[in-house]
Coordinates of N, CA and C in Angstrom, one line a residue:
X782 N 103.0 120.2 105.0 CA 101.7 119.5 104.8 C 102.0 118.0 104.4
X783 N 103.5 117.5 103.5 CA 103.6 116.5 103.6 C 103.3 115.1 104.6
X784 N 103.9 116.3 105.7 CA 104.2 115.1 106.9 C 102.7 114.2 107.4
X785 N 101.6 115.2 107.0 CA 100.0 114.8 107.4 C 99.8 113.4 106.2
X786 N 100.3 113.6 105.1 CA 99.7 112.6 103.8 C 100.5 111.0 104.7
X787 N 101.9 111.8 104.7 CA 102.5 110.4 105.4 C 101.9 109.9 106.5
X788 N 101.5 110.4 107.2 CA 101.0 110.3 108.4 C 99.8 109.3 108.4
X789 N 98.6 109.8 107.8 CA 97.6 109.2 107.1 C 97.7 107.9 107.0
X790 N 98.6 107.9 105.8 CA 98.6 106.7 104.8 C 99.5 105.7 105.5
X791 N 100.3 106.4 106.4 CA 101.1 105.2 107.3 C 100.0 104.3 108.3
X792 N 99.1 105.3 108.6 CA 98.2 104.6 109.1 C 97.4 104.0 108.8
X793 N 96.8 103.6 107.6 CA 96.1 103.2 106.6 C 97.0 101.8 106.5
X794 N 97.9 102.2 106.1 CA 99.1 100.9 105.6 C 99.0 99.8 106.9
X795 N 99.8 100.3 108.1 CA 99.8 99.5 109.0 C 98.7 98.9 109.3
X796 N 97.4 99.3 109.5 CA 96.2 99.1 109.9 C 96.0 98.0 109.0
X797 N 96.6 97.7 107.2 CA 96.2 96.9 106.5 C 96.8 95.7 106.4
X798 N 98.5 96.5 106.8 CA 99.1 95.0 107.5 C 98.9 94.2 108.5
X799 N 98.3 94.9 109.6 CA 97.7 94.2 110.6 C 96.3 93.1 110.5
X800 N 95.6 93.7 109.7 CA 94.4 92.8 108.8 C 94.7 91.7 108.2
X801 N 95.7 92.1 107.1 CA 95.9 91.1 106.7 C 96.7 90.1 107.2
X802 N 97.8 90.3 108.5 CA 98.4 89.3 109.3 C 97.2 88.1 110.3
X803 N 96.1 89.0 110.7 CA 95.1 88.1 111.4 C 94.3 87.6 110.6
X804 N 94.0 87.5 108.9 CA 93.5 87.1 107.8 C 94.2 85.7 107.6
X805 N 95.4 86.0 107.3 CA 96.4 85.1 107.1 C 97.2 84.3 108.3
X806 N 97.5 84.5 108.8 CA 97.9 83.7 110.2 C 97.2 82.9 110.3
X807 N 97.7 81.4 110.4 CA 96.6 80.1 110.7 C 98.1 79.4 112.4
X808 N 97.1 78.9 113.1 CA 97.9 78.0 114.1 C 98.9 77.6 113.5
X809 N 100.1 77.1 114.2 CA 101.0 76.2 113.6 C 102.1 76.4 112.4
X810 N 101.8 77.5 111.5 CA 102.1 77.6 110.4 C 103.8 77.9 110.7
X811 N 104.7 77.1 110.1 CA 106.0 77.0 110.1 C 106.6 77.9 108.9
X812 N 106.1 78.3 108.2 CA 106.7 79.4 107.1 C 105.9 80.9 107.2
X813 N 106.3 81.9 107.5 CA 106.0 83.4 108.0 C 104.8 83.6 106.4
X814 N 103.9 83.0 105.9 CA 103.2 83.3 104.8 C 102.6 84.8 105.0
X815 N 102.1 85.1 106.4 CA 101.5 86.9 106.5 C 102.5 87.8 105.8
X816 N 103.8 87.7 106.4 CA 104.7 88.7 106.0 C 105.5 88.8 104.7
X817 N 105.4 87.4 103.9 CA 105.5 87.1 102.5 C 104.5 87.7 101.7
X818 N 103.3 87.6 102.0 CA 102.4 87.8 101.0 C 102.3 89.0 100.9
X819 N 102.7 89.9 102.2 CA 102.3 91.6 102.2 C 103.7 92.1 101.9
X820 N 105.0 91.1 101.7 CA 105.8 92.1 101.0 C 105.6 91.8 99.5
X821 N 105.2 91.1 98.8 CA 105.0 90.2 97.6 C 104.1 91.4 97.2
X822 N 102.4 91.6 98.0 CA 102.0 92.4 97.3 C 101.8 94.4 97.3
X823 N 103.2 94.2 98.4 CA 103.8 95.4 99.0 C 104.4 95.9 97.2
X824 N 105.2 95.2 96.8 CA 106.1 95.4 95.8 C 105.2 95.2 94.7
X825 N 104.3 94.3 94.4 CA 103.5 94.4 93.4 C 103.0 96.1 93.3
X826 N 102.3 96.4 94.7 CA 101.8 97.5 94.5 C 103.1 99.1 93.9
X827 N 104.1 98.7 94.9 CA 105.1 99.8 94.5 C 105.7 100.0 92.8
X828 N 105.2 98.3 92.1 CA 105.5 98.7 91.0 C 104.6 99.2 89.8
X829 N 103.3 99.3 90.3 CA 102.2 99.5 90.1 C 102.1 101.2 90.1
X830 N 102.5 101.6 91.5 CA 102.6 103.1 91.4 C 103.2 103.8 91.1
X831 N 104.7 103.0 90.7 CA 106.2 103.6 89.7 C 105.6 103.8 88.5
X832 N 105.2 103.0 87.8 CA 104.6 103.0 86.1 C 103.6 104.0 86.3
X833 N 102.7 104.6 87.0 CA 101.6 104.9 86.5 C 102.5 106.7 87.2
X834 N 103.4 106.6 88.1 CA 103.8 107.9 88.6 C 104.7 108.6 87.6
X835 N 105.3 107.4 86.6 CA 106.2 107.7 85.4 C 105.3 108.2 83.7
X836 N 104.2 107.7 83.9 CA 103.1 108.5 83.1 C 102.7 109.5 83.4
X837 N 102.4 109.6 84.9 CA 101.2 110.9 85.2 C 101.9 111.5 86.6
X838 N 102.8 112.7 85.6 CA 104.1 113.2 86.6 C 103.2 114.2 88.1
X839 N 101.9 114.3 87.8 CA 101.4 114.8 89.0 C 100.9 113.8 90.3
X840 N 101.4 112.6 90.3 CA 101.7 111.0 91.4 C 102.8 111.1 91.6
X841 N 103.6 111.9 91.7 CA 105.1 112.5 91.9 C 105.3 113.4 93.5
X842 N 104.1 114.2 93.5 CA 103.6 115.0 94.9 C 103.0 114.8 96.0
X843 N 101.7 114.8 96.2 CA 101.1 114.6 97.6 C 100.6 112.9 97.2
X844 N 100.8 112.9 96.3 CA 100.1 111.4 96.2 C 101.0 110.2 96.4
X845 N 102.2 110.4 95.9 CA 103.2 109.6 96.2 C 103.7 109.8 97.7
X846 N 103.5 111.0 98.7 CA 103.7 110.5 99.6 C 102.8 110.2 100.5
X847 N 101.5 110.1 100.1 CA 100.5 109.3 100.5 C 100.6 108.0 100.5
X848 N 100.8 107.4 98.8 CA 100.8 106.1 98.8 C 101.5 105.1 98.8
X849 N 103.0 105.6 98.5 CA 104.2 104.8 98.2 C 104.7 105.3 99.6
X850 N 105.0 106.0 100.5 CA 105.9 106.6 101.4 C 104.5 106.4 103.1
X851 N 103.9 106.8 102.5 CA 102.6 106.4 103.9 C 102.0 105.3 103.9
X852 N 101.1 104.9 102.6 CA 100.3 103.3 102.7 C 101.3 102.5 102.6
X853 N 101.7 102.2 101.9 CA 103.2 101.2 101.1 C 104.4 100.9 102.2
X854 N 104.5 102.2 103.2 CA 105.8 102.2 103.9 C 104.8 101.5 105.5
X855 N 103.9 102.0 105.8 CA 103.1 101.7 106.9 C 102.6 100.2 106.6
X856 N 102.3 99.9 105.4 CA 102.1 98.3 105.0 C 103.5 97.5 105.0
X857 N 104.5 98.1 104.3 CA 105.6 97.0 104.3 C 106.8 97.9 103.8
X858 N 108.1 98.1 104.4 CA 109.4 98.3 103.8 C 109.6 98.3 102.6
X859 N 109.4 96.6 102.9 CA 110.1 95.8 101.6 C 109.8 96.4 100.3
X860 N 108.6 97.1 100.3 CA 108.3 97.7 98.8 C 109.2 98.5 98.3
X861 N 109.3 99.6 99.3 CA 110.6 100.4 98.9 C 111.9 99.8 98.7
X862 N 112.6 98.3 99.2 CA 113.2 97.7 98.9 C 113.6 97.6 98.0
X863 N 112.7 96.9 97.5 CA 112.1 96.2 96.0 C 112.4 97.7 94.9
X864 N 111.6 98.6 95.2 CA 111.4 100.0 94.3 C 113.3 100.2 93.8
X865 N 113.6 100.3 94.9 CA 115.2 101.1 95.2 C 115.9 100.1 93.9
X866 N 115.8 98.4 94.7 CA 116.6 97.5 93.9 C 116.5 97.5 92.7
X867 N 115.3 97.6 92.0 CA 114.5 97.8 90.7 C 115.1 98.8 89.9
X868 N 115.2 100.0 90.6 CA 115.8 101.2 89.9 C 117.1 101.1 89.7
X869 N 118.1 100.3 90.8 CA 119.6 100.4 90.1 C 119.4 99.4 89.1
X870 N 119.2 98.3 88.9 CA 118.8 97.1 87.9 C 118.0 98.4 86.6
X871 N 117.2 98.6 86.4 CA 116.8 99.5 85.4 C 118.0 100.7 84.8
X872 N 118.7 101.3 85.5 CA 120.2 101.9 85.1 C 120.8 101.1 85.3
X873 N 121.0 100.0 84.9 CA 122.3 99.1 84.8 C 122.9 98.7 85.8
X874 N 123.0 99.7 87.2 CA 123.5 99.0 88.1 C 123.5 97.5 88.7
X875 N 123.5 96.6 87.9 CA 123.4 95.3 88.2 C 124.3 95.0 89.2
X876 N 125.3 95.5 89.5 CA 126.3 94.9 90.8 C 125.9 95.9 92.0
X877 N 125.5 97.1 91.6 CA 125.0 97.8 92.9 C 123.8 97.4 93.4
X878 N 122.9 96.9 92.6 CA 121.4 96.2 93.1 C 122.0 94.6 93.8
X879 N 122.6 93.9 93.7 CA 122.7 93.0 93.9 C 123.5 93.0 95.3
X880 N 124.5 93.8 95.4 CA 125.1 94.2 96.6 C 124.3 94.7 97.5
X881 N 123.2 95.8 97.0 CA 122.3 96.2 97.7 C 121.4 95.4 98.3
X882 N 121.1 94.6 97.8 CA 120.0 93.4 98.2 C 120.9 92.0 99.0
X883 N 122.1 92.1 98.8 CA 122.5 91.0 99.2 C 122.9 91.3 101.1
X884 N 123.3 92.4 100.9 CA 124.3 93.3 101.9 C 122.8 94.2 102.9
X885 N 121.9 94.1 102.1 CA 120.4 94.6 103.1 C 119.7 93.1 103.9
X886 N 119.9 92.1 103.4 CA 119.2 91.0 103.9 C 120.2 90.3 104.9
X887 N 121.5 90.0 104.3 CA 122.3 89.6 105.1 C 123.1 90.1 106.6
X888 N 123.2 91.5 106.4 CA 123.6 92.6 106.9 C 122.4 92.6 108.3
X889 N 121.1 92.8 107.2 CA 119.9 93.1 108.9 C 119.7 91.9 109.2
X890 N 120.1 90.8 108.9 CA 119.7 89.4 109.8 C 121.0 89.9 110.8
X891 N 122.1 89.6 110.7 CA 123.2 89.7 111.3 C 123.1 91.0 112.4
X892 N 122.5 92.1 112.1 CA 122.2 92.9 112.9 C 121.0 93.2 114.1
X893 N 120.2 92.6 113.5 CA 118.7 91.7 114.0 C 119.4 90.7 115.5
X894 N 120.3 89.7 114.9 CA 120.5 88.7 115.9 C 121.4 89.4 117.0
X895 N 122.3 90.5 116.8 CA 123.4 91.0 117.3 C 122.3 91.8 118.3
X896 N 121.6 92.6 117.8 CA 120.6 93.3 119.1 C 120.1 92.5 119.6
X897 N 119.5 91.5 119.3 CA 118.6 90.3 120.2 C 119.5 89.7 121.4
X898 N 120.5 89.5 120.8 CA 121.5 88.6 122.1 C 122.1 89.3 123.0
X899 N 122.9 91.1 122.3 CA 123.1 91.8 123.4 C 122.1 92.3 124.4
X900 N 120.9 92.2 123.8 CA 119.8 93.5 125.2 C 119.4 91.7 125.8
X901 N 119.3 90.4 125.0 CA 119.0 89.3 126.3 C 120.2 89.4 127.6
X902 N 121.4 89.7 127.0 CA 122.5 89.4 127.9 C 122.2 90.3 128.8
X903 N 122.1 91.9 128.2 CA 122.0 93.0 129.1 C 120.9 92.8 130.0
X904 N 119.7 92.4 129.7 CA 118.6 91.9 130.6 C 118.3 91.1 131.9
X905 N 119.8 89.9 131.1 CA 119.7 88.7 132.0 C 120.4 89.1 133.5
X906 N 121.5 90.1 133.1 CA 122.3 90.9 133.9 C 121.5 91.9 135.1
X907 N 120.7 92.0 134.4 CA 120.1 93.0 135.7 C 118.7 92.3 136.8

């Protein structure tokens, strides 16, 4: 029955990222502001739902994979991101969060460009 909560809320999520990218999207605009602002308040929310799921251990079950794992993940990654990085920083792992975050951003650009250029090459080829 999980998979239905995620399911849901994935679609709720995306549906709200989508909203708010044609809310926010103006002509011209040289800095990605849609996708900032929805991971900004992607993470705002994820840490919103950590505090209150660390109070009220029954946001631990169908609710958390409703809202953090279906709305949150269907809206933006980055919250989970953010959540993950947060928690090693919270146990001390201060060099594992930072590796994590440094080694997640740098890592998917570099892997991002690496697929882009091989499937253009492979493309151009055929």
């Amino acid at each position: 029955m999980g998979w239905l909560w995620v399911a849901i809320g994935g679609a709720v999520g995306a549906s709200l990222r989508y909203a708010a990218g044609l809310w926010l999207l103006k002509p011209q605009m040289q800095f990605p502001w849609p996708t900032w602002w929805v991971n900004i308040l992607g993470c705002l929310c994820a840490g919103i739902f950590f505090a209150c799921s660390q109070k009220y251990p029954m946001l631990q079950q169908e609710a958390r994979l409703f809202l953090m794992v279906g709305i949150l993940g269907g809206f933006t990654t980055f919250s989970s991101f953010g959540l993950e990085s947060f928690q090693l920083l919270k146990h001390g792992a201060v060099g594992l969060a930072l590796l994590y975050a440094l080694s997640s951003v740098i890592v998917g650009i570099i892997v991002l460009a690496l697929g882009f250029y091989l499937t253009s090459l492979a493309l151009a080829q055929s």
